[in-house]
Coordinates of C-alpha atoms in Angstrom, one line a residue:
X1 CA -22.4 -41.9 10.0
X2 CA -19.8 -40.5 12.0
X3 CA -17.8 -42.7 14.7
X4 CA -14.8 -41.3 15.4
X5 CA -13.0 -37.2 16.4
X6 CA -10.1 -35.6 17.5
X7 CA -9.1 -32.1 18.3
X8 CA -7.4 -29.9 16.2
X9 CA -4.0 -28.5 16.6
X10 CA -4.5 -25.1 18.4
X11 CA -2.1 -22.3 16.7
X12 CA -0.9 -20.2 18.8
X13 CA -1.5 -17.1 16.5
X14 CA -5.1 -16.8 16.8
X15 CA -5.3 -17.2 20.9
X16 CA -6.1 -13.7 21.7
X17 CA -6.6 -13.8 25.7
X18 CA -3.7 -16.2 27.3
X19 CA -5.5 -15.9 30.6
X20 CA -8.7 -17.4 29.2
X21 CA -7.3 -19.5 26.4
X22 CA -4.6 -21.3 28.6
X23 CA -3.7 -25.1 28.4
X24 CA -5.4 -25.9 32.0
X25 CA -9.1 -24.5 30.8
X26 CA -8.1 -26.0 27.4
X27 CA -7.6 -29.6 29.1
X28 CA -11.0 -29.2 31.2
X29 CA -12.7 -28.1 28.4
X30 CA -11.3 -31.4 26.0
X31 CA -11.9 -33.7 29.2
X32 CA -15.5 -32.3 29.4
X33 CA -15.9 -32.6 25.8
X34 CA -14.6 -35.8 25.3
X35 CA -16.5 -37.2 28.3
X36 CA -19.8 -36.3 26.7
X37 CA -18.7 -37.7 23.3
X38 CA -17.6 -41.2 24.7
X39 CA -20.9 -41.4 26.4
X40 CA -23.1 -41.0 23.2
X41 CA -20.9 -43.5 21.5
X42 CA -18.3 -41.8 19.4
X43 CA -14.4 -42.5 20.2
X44 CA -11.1 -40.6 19.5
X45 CA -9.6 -41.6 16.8
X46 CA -6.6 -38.6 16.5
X47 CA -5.1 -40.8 13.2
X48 CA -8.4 -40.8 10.9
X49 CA -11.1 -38.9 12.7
X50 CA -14.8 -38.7 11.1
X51 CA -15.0 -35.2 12.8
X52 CA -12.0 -32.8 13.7
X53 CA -13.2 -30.4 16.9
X54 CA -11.8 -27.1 17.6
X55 CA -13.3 -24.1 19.8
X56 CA -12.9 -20.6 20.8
X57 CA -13.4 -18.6 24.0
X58 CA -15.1 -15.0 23.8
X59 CA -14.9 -12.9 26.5
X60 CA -16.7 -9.7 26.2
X61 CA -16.5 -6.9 28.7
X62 CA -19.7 -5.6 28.9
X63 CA -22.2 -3.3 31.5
X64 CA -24.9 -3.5 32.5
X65 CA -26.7 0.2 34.3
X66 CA -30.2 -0.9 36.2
X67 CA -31.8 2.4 37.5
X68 CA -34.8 2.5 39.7
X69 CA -37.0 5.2 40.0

């Protein structure tokens, strides 16, 4: 089974909102992430990972009309 992760290198080139996808919510979002990894028993290995982790942040601008009779 799988023991072991690291994080992927983020390229720059497919960050499409810098004030979502900034290095402060990227090192929350790793701290958080790792936190929950550590505690179920898997470890960083960045050398030779079992599982390389990357993510992405969607924002969506969306609205939302209520109307009441």
């Amino acid at each position: 089974g799988y023991s072991t992760f690291a994080w992927m290198r983020k390229d720059s080139s497919t960050i499409q909102n810098v004030l979502f996808d900034n290095g402060i919510i990227g090192e929350e979002i790793a701290e958080t992430v790792n936190k929950e990894l550590e505690q179920k028993g898997y470890s960083i290995n960045p050398s030779n990972p079992d599982i390389l982790l990357q993510y992405t942040i969607i924002i969506e601008d969306k609205e939302k009309w209520i109307t009441s009779p």
